[in-house]
Amino acid sequence: MQLIEFLAPHLAFVSDPTAWVALLTLIVLEVVLGIDNLIFISILTNKLPEAQRARARRLGISAALIMRLVLLATISIIVQLTTPVFTAFGHGFSWRDLILIAGGLFLVWKATKEIHHTVDLEDHQDTMMGETLQLSLAGAIFQILLLDLVFSIDSIITAVGMTDEIAIMYIAVIVAVTVMMLAAGPLANFIAKNPSIVMLALSFLLMIGMTLIADGMGFHVPKGYIYAAMGFSALVEGLNMLARRRRKAKAGGH
């Protein structure tokens, strides 16, 4: 009985149609925001031995869920992260800005190194990317957690901007991360089986990294432009894959 009395105020939105619209909208937004994280997790875990990949994806995405739920529990602190702590170049930098810039720099570095390794197969034995070939499970989880933190903070701040209902935020985050968990395996397998997709995904990460840096510096790039560019690029690559498959089938027929 006490549990029902405790939950009642948090579930009052159930009878409010506008709250359901906010919930569905927020779920879609959280899923879309999770694509960035999912691409990174897929590329990183594909560096691991095959037997460890599924476990690394589950651990990484589970960590993302736990991190977002913990951040929601400290939502008053998260909201304060948008308060400027110092000013430089005419822009007030908040802790959120600094976290986005750091995460963006990490993504740009990681994507650039991976692209270099993919393009120059012979020149990786003595580089940091050579070490990536023997990436440990703990190392992969650590890198996933770093990016989880960046994307989680961005995700929670987006949720705060959409609704004041904490229950809606929790439900949206749980649903979005569940979708990520279900999509992680198929996406990682698809990337592993299509080498040209790897380069496209790395280019996406490079673009996302630059976007995070720009956002942290005060130059907001509408997410719609980013995802439209990603969608168009994916469509072009899909047509290229279809054309290559048909050429192979035609050549095999002869």
PDB file of C-alpha atoms in Angstrom:
ATOM      1  CA  MET A   1       0.000   0.000   0.000  1.00  0.00           C
ATOM      2  CA  GLN A   2       2.826   2.371   0.876  1.00  0.00           C
ATOM      3  CA  LEU A   3       4.528   1.543  -2.443  1.00  0.00           C
ATOM      4  CA  ILE A   4       1.372   2.502  -4.362  1.00  0.00           C
ATOM      5  CA  GLU A   5       1.131   5.778  -2.434  1.00  0.00           C
ATOM      6  CA  PHE A   6       4.798   6.480  -3.219  1.00  0.00           C
ATOM      7  CA  LEU A   7       4.433   5.753  -6.951  1.00  0.00           C
ATOM      8  CA  ALA A   8       1.071   7.481  -7.432  1.00  0.00           C
ATOM      9  CA  PRO A   9       2.455  11.046  -7.856  1.00  0.00           C
ATOM     10  CA  HIS A  10       5.063   9.808 -10.358  1.00  0.00           C
ATOM     11  CA  LEU A  11       2.485   7.945 -12.478  1.00  0.00           C
ATOM     12  CA  ALA A  12      -0.074  10.752 -12.609  1.00  0.00           C
ATOM     13  CA  PHE A  13       0.921  11.384 -16.249  1.00  0.00           C
ATOM     14  CA  VAL A  14      -0.828   8.144 -17.323  1.00  0.00           C
ATOM     15  CA  SER A  15      -4.169   9.971 -17.656  1.00  0.00           C
ATOM     16  CA  ASP A  16      -2.651  12.940 -19.506  1.00  0.00           C
ATOM     17  CA  PRO A  17      -2.651  12.563 -23.349  1.00  0.00           C
ATOM     18  CA  THR A  18       0.012  15.271 -23.772  1.00  0.00           C
ATOM     19  CA  ALA A  19       2.303  13.329 -21.452  1.00  0.00           C
ATOM     20  CA  TRP A  20       1.987  10.267 -23.712  1.00  0.00           C
ATOM     21  CA  VAL A  21       2.925  12.391 -26.724  1.00  0.00           C
ATOM     22  CA  ALA A  22       5.947  13.669 -24.798  1.00  0.00           C
ATOM     23  CA  LEU A  23       6.869  10.083 -23.858  1.00  0.00           C
ATOM     24  CA  LEU A  24       6.704   8.797 -27.451  1.00  0.00           C
ATOM     25  CA  THR A  25       8.617  11.820 -28.749  1.00  0.00           C
ATOM     26  CA  LEU A  26      11.293  11.408 -26.096  1.00  0.00           C
ATOM     27  CA  ILE A  27      11.643   7.675 -26.813  1.00  0.00           C
ATOM     28  CA  VAL A  28      12.234   8.429 -30.507  1.00  0.00           C
ATOM     29  CA  LEU A  29      14.760  11.147 -29.624  1.00  0.00           C
ATOM     30  CA  GLU A  30      16.600   8.873 -27.185  1.00  0.00           C
ATOM     31  CA  VAL A  31      16.762   6.062 -29.763  1.00  0.00           C
ATOM     32  CA  VAL A  32      18.112   8.452 -32.410  1.00  0.00           C
ATOM     33  CA  LEU A  33      20.679   9.882 -29.972  1.00  0.00           C
ATOM     34  CA  GLY A  34      21.684   6.306 -29.133  1.00  0.00           C
ATOM     35  CA  ILE A  35      22.670   5.600 -32.768  1.00  0.00           C
ATOM     36  CA  ASP A  36      25.941   7.500 -32.285  1.00  0.00           C
ATOM     37  CA  ASN A  37      26.805   5.431 -29.242  1.00  0.00           C
ATOM     38  CA  LEU A  38      25.765   2.205 -30.947  1.00  0.00           C
ATOM     39  CA  ILE A  39      28.023   2.784 -33.978  1.00  0.00           C
ATOM     40  CA  PHE A  40      30.999   3.369 -31.687  1.00  0.00           C
ATOM     41  CA  ILE A  41      30.237   0.254 -29.615  1.00  0.00           C
ATOM     42  CA  SER A  42      29.835  -1.878 -32.760  1.00  0.00           C
ATOM     43  CA  ILE A  43      33.157  -0.780 -34.282  1.00  0.00           C
ATOM     44  CA  LEU A  44      35.049  -1.101 -30.991  1.00  0.00           C
ATOM     45  CA  THR A  45      33.713  -4.536 -30.042  1.00  0.00           C
ATOM     46  CA  ASN A  46      34.468  -5.886 -33.528  1.00  0.00           C
ATOM     47  CA  LYS A  47      38.166  -5.435 -32.588  1.00  0.00           C
ATOM     48  CA  LEU A  48      37.762  -8.083 -29.865  1.00  0.00           C
ATOM     49  CA  PRO A  49      38.003 -11.860 -30.325  1.00  0.00           C
ATOM     50  CA  GLU A  50      34.674 -13.128 -31.649  1.00  0.00           C
ATOM     51  CA  ALA A  51      33.878 -15.024 -28.438  1.00  0.00           C
ATOM     52  CA  GLN A  52      34.007 -11.782 -26.407  1.00  0.00           C
ATOM     53  CA  ARG A  53      32.103  -9.434 -28.717  1.00  0.00           C
ATOM     54  CA  ALA A  54      28.546 -10.174 -27.607  1.00  0.00           C
ATOM     55  CA  ARG A  55      29.555  -9.992 -23.934  1.00  0.00           C
ATOM     56  CA  ALA A  56      31.331  -6.653 -24.465  1.00  0.00           C
ATOM     57  CA  ARG A  57      28.270  -5.203 -26.218  1.00  0.00           C
ATOM     58  CA  ARG A  58      25.963  -6.351 -23.426  1.00  0.00           C
ATOM     59  CA  LEU A  59      28.257  -4.971 -20.720  1.00  0.00           C
ATOM     60  CA  GLY A  60      28.789  -1.676 -22.557  1.00  0.00           C
ATOM     61  CA  ILE A  61      25.091  -1.052 -23.196  1.00  0.00           C
ATOM     62  CA  SER A  62      24.130  -2.210 -19.685  1.00  0.00           C
ATOM     63  CA  ALA A  63      26.664   0.271 -18.320  1.00  0.00           C
ATOM     64  CA  ALA A  64      25.047   2.968 -20.474  1.00  0.00           C
ATOM     65  CA  LEU A  65      21.637   2.148 -18.960  1.00  0.00           C
ATOM     66  CA  ILE A  66      22.963   2.200 -15.386  1.00  0.00           C
ATOM     67  CA  MET A  67      24.835   5.449 -16.018  1.00  0.00           C
ATOM     68  CA  ARG A  68      21.757   7.178 -17.442  1.00  0.00           C
ATOM     69  CA  LEU A  69      19.524   5.996 -14.608  1.00  0.00           C
ATOM     70  CA  VAL A  70      22.080   7.210 -12.040  1.00  0.00           C
ATOM     71  CA  LEU A  71      22.329  10.555 -13.839  1.00  0.00           C
ATOM     72  CA  LEU A  72      18.534  10.844 -13.791  1.00  0.00           C
ATOM     73  CA  ALA A  73      18.611  10.248 -10.036  1.00  0.00           C
ATOM     74  CA  THR A  74      20.957  13.251  -9.732  1.00  0.00           C
ATOM     75  CA  ILE A  75      19.035  15.337 -12.240  1.00  0.00           C
ATOM     76  CA  SER A  76      19.293  18.535 -10.190  1.00  0.00           C
ATOM     77  CA  ILE A  77      23.077  18.324 -10.475  1.00  0.00           C
ATOM     78  CA  ILE A  78      22.923  17.506 -14.210  1.00  0.00           C
ATOM     79  CA  VAL A  79      20.790  20.581 -14.884  1.00  0.00           C
ATOM     80  CA  GLN A  80      23.412  22.731 -13.151  1.00  0.00           C
ATOM     81  CA  LEU A  81      26.053  21.431 -15.584  1.00  0.00           C
ATOM     82  CA  THR A  82      24.701  23.916 -18.123  1.00  0.00           C
ATOM     83  CA  THR A  83      25.636  26.874 -15.898  1.00  0.00           C
ATOM     84  CA  PRO A  84      28.770  28.656 -17.232  1.00  0.00           C
ATOM     85  CA  VAL A  85      31.832  28.238 -15.010  1.00  0.00           C
ATOM     86  CA  PHE A  86      34.183  30.496 -16.985  1.00  0.00           C
ATOM     87  CA  THR A  87      34.194  32.659 -20.104  1.00  0.00           C
ATOM     88  CA  ALA A  88      36.655  32.505 -23.002  1.00  0.00           C
ATOM     89  CA  PHE A  89      36.531  33.815 -26.576  1.00  0.00           C
ATOM     90  CA  GLY A  90      33.242  35.490 -25.745  1.00  0.00           C
ATOM     91  CA  HIS A  91      31.558  32.188 -24.816  1.00  0.00           C
ATOM     92  CA  GLY A  92      30.571  31.007 -21.347  1.00  0.00           C
ATOM     93  CA  PHE A  93      31.791  27.421 -20.932  1.00  0.00           C
ATOM     94  CA  SER A  94      29.801  25.081 -18.697  1.00  0.00           C
ATOM     95  CA  TRP A  95      30.807  21.624 -17.440  1.00  0.00           C
ATOM     96  CA  ARG A  96      28.533  20.162 -20.116  1.00  0.00           C
ATOM     97  CA  ASP A  97      30.458  22.086 -22.787  1.00  0.00           C
ATOM     98  CA  LEU A  98      33.790  20.829 -21.462  1.00  0.00           C
ATOM     99  CA  ILE A  99      32.525  17.236 -21.345  1.00  0.00           C
ATOM    100  CA  LEU A 100      31.215  17.500 -24.922  1.00  0.00           C
ATOM    101  CA  ILE A 101      34.522  18.953 -26.155  1.00  0.00           C
ATOM    102  CA  ALA A 102      36.527  16.213 -24.411  1.00  0.00           C
ATOM    103  CA  GLY A 103      34.234  13.518 -25.809  1.00  0.00           C
ATOM    104  CA  GLY A 104      34.366  15.047 -29.277  1.00  0.00           C
ATOM    105  CA  LEU A 105      38.172  15.158 -29.219  1.00  0.00           C
ATOM    106  CA  PHE A 106      38.266  11.513 -28.123  1.00  0.00           C
ATOM    107  CA  LEU A 107      35.911  10.510 -30.952  1.00  0.00           C
ATOM    108  CA  VAL A 108      37.912  12.462 -33.552  1.00  0.00           C
ATOM    109  CA  TRP A 109      41.154  10.873 -32.314  1.00  0.00           C
ATOM    110  CA  LYS A 110      39.649   7.377 -32.231  1.00  0.00           C
ATOM    111  CA  ALA A 111      37.977   7.630 -35.643  1.00  0.00           C
ATOM    112  CA  THR A 112      41.112   9.114 -37.257  1.00  0.00           C
ATOM    113  CA  LYS A 113      43.301   6.324 -35.867  1.00  0.00           C
ATOM    114  CA  GLU A 114      40.838   3.667 -37.036  1.00  0.00           C
ATOM    115  CA  ILE A 115      40.619   5.205 -40.511  1.00  0.00           C
ATOM    116  CA  HIS A 116      44.435   5.282 -40.707  1.00  0.00           C
ATOM    117  CA  HIS A 117      44.587   1.626 -39.706  1.00  0.00           C
ATOM    118  CA  THR A 118      41.880   0.663 -42.218  1.00  0.00           C
ATOM    119  CA  VAL A 119      43.539   2.522 -45.108  1.00  0.00           C
ATOM    120  CA  ASP A 120      47.178   1.610 -44.319  1.00  0.00           C
ATOM    121  CA  LEU A 121      47.093  -2.071 -43.390  1.00  0.00           C
ATOM    122  CA  GLU A 122      50.890  -2.434 -43.269  1.00  0.00           C
ATOM    123  CA  ASP A 123      51.617   0.531 -41.010  1.00  0.00           C
ATOM    124  CA  HIS A 124      50.038  -0.489 -37.717  1.00  0.00           C
ATOM    125  CA  GLN A 125      52.416  -2.807 -35.944  1.00  0.00           C
ATOM    126  CA  ASP A 126      54.245  -0.043 -34.060  1.00  0.00           C
ATOM    127  CA  THR A 127      51.359   2.356 -33.592  1.00  0.00           C
ATOM    128  CA  MET A 128      48.702   2.723 -30.942  1.00  0.00           C
ATOM    129  CA  MET A 129      46.242   1.130 -33.341  1.00  0.00           C
ATOM    130  CA  GLY A 130      48.449  -1.941 -33.445  1.00  0.00           C
ATOM    131  CA  GLU A 131      47.625  -2.326 -29.789  1.00  0.00           C
ATOM    132  CA  THR A 132      43.938  -2.100 -30.653  1.00  0.00           C
ATOM    133  CA  LEU A 133      44.263  -5.394 -32.510  1.00  0.00           C
ATOM    134  CA  GLN A 134      44.880  -7.041 -29.131  1.00  0.00           C
ATOM    135  CA  LEU A 135      42.239  -4.921 -27.413  1.00  0.00           C
ATOM    136  CA  SER A 136      41.201  -6.477 -24.124  1.00  0.00           C
ATOM    137  CA  LEU A 137      37.627  -6.784 -22.918  1.00  0.00           C
ATOM    138  CA  ALA A 138      38.391  -4.421 -20.026  1.00  0.00           C
ATOM    139  CA  GLY A 139      39.962  -1.890 -22.419  1.00  0.00           C
ATOM    140  CA  ALA A 140      36.915  -1.993 -24.685  1.00  0.00           C
ATOM    141  CA  ILE A 141      34.515  -1.544 -21.760  1.00  0.00           C
ATOM    142  CA  PHE A 142      36.588   1.392 -20.451  1.00  0.00           C
ATOM    143  CA  GLN A 143      36.451   3.195 -23.820  1.00  0.00           C
ATOM    144  CA  ILE A 144      32.724   2.473 -24.149  1.00  0.00           C
ATOM    145  CA  LEU A 145      32.157   3.913 -20.659  1.00  0.00           C
ATOM    146  CA  LEU A 146      34.004   7.121 -21.603  1.00  0.00           C
ATOM    147  CA  LEU A 147      31.698   7.722 -24.561  1.00  0.00           C
ATOM    148  CA  ASP A 148      28.667   6.494 -22.599  1.00  0.00           C
ATOM    149  CA  LEU A 149      29.280   9.319 -20.134  1.00  0.00           C
ATOM    150  CA  VAL A 150      29.339  11.957 -22.885  1.00  0.00           C
ATOM    151  CA  PHE A 151      26.272  10.639 -24.713  1.00  0.00           C
ATOM    152  CA  SER A 152      24.408   9.989 -21.439  1.00  0.00           C
ATOM    153  CA  ILE A 153      24.774  13.581 -20.253  1.00  0.00           C
ATOM    154  CA  ASP A 154      23.616  14.873 -23.646  1.00  0.00           C
ATOM    155  CA  SER A 155      20.709  12.403 -23.545  1.00  0.00           C
ATOM    156  CA  ILE A 156      19.606  13.420 -20.028  1.00  0.00           C
ATOM    157  CA  ILE A 157      19.791  17.145 -20.789  1.00  0.00           C
ATOM    158  CA  THR A 158      17.656  16.497 -23.886  1.00  0.00           C
ATOM    159  CA  ALA A 159      15.142  14.645 -21.692  1.00  0.00           C
ATOM    160  CA  VAL A 160      15.019  17.516 -19.205  1.00  0.00           C
ATOM    161  CA  GLY A 161      14.273  19.916 -22.054  1.00  0.00           C
ATOM    162  CA  MET A 162      11.370  17.733 -23.221  1.00  0.00           C
ATOM    163  CA  THR A 163       9.457  17.070 -19.996  1.00  0.00           C
ATOM    164  CA  ASP A 164       9.406  17.705 -16.245  1.00  0.00           C
ATOM    165  CA  GLU A 165       8.049  14.224 -15.450  1.00  0.00           C
ATOM    166  CA  ILE A 166      10.859  12.085 -14.039  1.00  0.00           C
ATOM    167  CA  ALA A 167       8.859   8.876 -14.693  1.00  0.00           C
ATOM    168  CA  ILE A 168       8.626   9.717 -18.408  1.00  0.00           C
ATOM    169  CA  MET A 169      12.395  10.242 -18.527  1.00  0.00           C
ATOM    170  CA  TYR A 170      13.050   6.871 -16.862  1.00  0.00           C
ATOM    171  CA  ILE A 171      10.678   4.992 -19.191  1.00  0.00           C
ATOM    172  CA  ALA A 172      12.109   6.676 -22.314  1.00  0.00           C
ATOM    173  CA  VAL A 173      15.703   5.898 -21.311  1.00  0.00           C
ATOM    174  CA  ILE A 174      14.924   2.255 -20.467  1.00  0.00           C
ATOM    175  CA  VAL A 175      13.042   1.709 -23.755  1.00  0.00           C
ATOM    176  CA  ALA A 176      15.773   3.427 -25.812  1.00  0.00           C
ATOM    177  CA  VAL A 177      18.582   1.407 -24.230  1.00  0.00           C
ATOM    178  CA  THR A 178      16.559  -1.807 -24.701  1.00  0.00           C
ATOM    179  CA  VAL A 179      16.293  -0.987 -28.417  1.00  0.00           C
ATOM    180  CA  MET A 180      20.073  -0.399 -28.461  1.00  0.00           C
ATOM    181  CA  MET A 181      20.618  -3.797 -26.830  1.00  0.00           C
ATOM    182  CA  LEU A 182      18.476  -5.541 -29.458  1.00  0.00           C
ATOM    183  CA  ALA A 183      20.047  -3.685 -32.386  1.00  0.00           C
ATOM    184  CA  ALA A 184      23.695  -3.932 -31.259  1.00  0.00           C
ATOM    185  CA  GLY A 185      24.311  -7.508 -32.436  1.00  0.00           C
ATOM    186  CA  PRO A 186      22.793  -7.197 -35.929  1.00  0.00           C
ATOM    187  CA  LEU A 187      24.484  -3.813 -36.493  1.00  0.00           C
ATOM    188  CA  ALA A 188      27.904  -5.091 -35.397  1.00  0.00           C
ATOM    189  CA  ASN A 189      27.567  -8.187 -37.601  1.00  0.00           C
ATOM    190  CA  PHE A 190      26.475  -6.077 -40.574  1.00  0.00           C
ATOM    191  CA  ILE A 191      29.461  -3.747 -40.137  1.00  0.00           C
ATOM    192  CA  ALA A 192      31.852  -6.700 -39.786  1.00  0.00           C
ATOM    193  CA  LYS A 193      30.574  -8.355 -42.992  1.00  0.00           C
ATOM    194  CA  ASN A 194      30.692  -5.175 -45.098  1.00  0.00           C
ATOM    195  CA  PRO A 195      34.165  -3.523 -45.055  1.00  0.00           C
ATOM    196  CA  SER A 196      32.954  -0.422 -46.910  1.00  0.00           C
ATOM    197  CA  ILE A 197      30.406   0.165 -44.138  1.00  0.00           C
ATOM    198  CA  VAL A 198      33.275   0.329 -41.627  1.00  0.00           C
ATOM    199  CA  MET A 199      34.733   3.375 -43.380  1.00  0.00           C
ATOM    200  CA  LEU A 200      31.296   4.982 -43.597  1.00  0.00           C
ATOM    201  CA  ALA A 201      30.670   4.367 -39.884  1.00  0.00           C
ATOM    202  CA  LEU A 202      34.085   5.799 -38.991  1.00  0.00           C
ATOM    203  CA  SER A 203      33.278   8.875 -41.062  1.00  0.00           C
ATOM    204  CA  PHE A 204      30.038   9.210 -39.093  1.00  0.00           C
ATOM    205  CA  LEU A 205      32.004   9.054 -35.838  1.00  0.00           C
ATOM    206  CA  LEU A 206      34.393  11.729 -37.137  1.00  0.00           C
ATOM    207  CA  MET A 207      31.454  13.965 -38.025  1.00  0.00           C
ATOM    208  CA  ILE A 208      29.767  13.318 -34.671  1.00  0.00           C
ATOM    209  CA  GLY A 209      33.016  14.139 -32.863  1.00  0.00           C
ATOM    210  CA  MET A 210      33.345  17.452 -34.695  1.00  0.00           C
ATOM    211  CA  THR A 211      29.693  18.209 -33.928  1.00  0.00           C
ATOM    212  CA  LEU A 212      30.261  17.581 -30.211  1.00  0.00           C
ATOM    213  CA  ILE A 213      33.276  19.907 -30.247  1.00  0.00           C
ATOM    214  CA  ALA A 214      31.305  22.604 -32.098  1.00  0.00           C
ATOM    215  CA  ASP A 215      28.396  22.245 -29.662  1.00  0.00           C
ATOM    216  CA  GLY A 216      30.761  22.544 -26.714  1.00  0.00           C
ATOM    217  CA  MET A 217      32.279  25.689 -28.243  1.00  0.00           C
ATOM    218  CA  GLY A 218      28.851  27.287 -28.530  1.00  0.00           C
ATOM    219  CA  PHE A 219      28.187  26.608 -32.238  1.00  0.00           C
ATOM    220  CA  HIS A 220      25.007  24.543 -32.187  1.00  0.00           C
ATOM    221  CA  VAL A 221      24.511  22.313 -35.235  1.00  0.00           C
ATOM    222  CA  PRO A 222      20.885  21.103 -35.572  1.00  0.00           C
ATOM    223  CA  LYS A 223      20.791  17.329 -35.102  1.00  0.00           C
ATOM    224  CA  GLY A 224      18.418  17.046 -38.056  1.00  0.00           C
ATOM    225  CA  TYR A 225      21.173  18.157 -40.450  1.00  0.00           C
ATOM    226  CA  ILE A 226      23.588  15.583 -39.026  1.00  0.00           C
ATOM    227  CA  TYR A 227      21.168  12.672 -39.267  1.00  0.00           C
ATOM    228  CA  ALA A 228      19.983  13.755 -42.726  1.00  0.00           C
ATOM    229  CA  ALA A 229      23.607  13.687 -43.931  1.00  0.00           C
ATOM    230  CA  MET A 230      24.135  10.278 -42.303  1.00  0.00           C
ATOM    231  CA  GLY A 231      20.916   8.941 -43.837  1.00  0.00           C
ATOM    232  CA  PHE A 232      21.827  10.215 -47.318  1.00  0.00           C
ATOM    233  CA  SER A 233      25.333   8.712 -47.092  1.00  0.00           C
ATOM    234  CA  ALA A 234      23.896   5.389 -45.895  1.00  0.00           C
ATOM    235  CA  LEU A 235      21.415   5.398 -48.795  1.00  0.00           C
ATOM    236  CA  VAL A 236      24.197   6.003 -51.343  1.00  0.00           C
ATOM    237  CA  GLU A 237      26.317   3.227 -49.817  1.00  0.00           C
ATOM    238  CA  GLY A 238      23.286   0.919 -49.853  1.00  0.00           C
ATOM    239  CA  LEU A 239      22.850   1.547 -53.585  1.00  0.00           C
ATOM    240  CA  ASN A 240      26.570   0.861 -54.127  1.00  0.00           C
ATOM    241  CA  MET A 241      26.278  -2.428 -52.219  1.00  0.00           C
ATOM    242  CA  LEU A 242      23.235  -3.412 -54.290  1.00  0.00           C
ATOM    243  CA  ALA A 243      25.073  -2.561 -57.531  1.00  0.00           C
ATOM    244  CA  ARG A 244      28.133  -4.616 -56.474  1.00  0.00           C
ATOM    245  CA  ARG A 245      25.955  -7.580 -55.539  1.00  0.00           C
ATOM    246  CA  ARG A 246      24.179  -7.519 -58.892  1.00  0.00           C
ATOM    247  CA  ARG A 247      27.476  -7.273 -60.782  1.00  0.00           C
ATOM    248  CA  LYS A 248      28.784 -10.297 -58.898  1.00  0.00           C
ATOM    249  CA  ALA A 249      25.579 -12.231 -59.557  1.00  0.00           C
ATOM    250  CA  LYS A 250      25.771 -11.350 -63.250  1.00  0.00           C
ATOM    251  CA  ALA A 251      29.440 -12.341 -63.440  1.00  0.00           C
ATOM    252  CA  GLY A 252      28.659 -15.616 -61.657  1.00  0.00           C
ATOM    253  CA  GLY A 253      25.857 -16.323 -64.101  1.00  0.00           C
ATOM    254  CA  HIS A 254      28.316 -16.222 -66.972  1.00  0.00           C
TER     255      HIS A 254
END
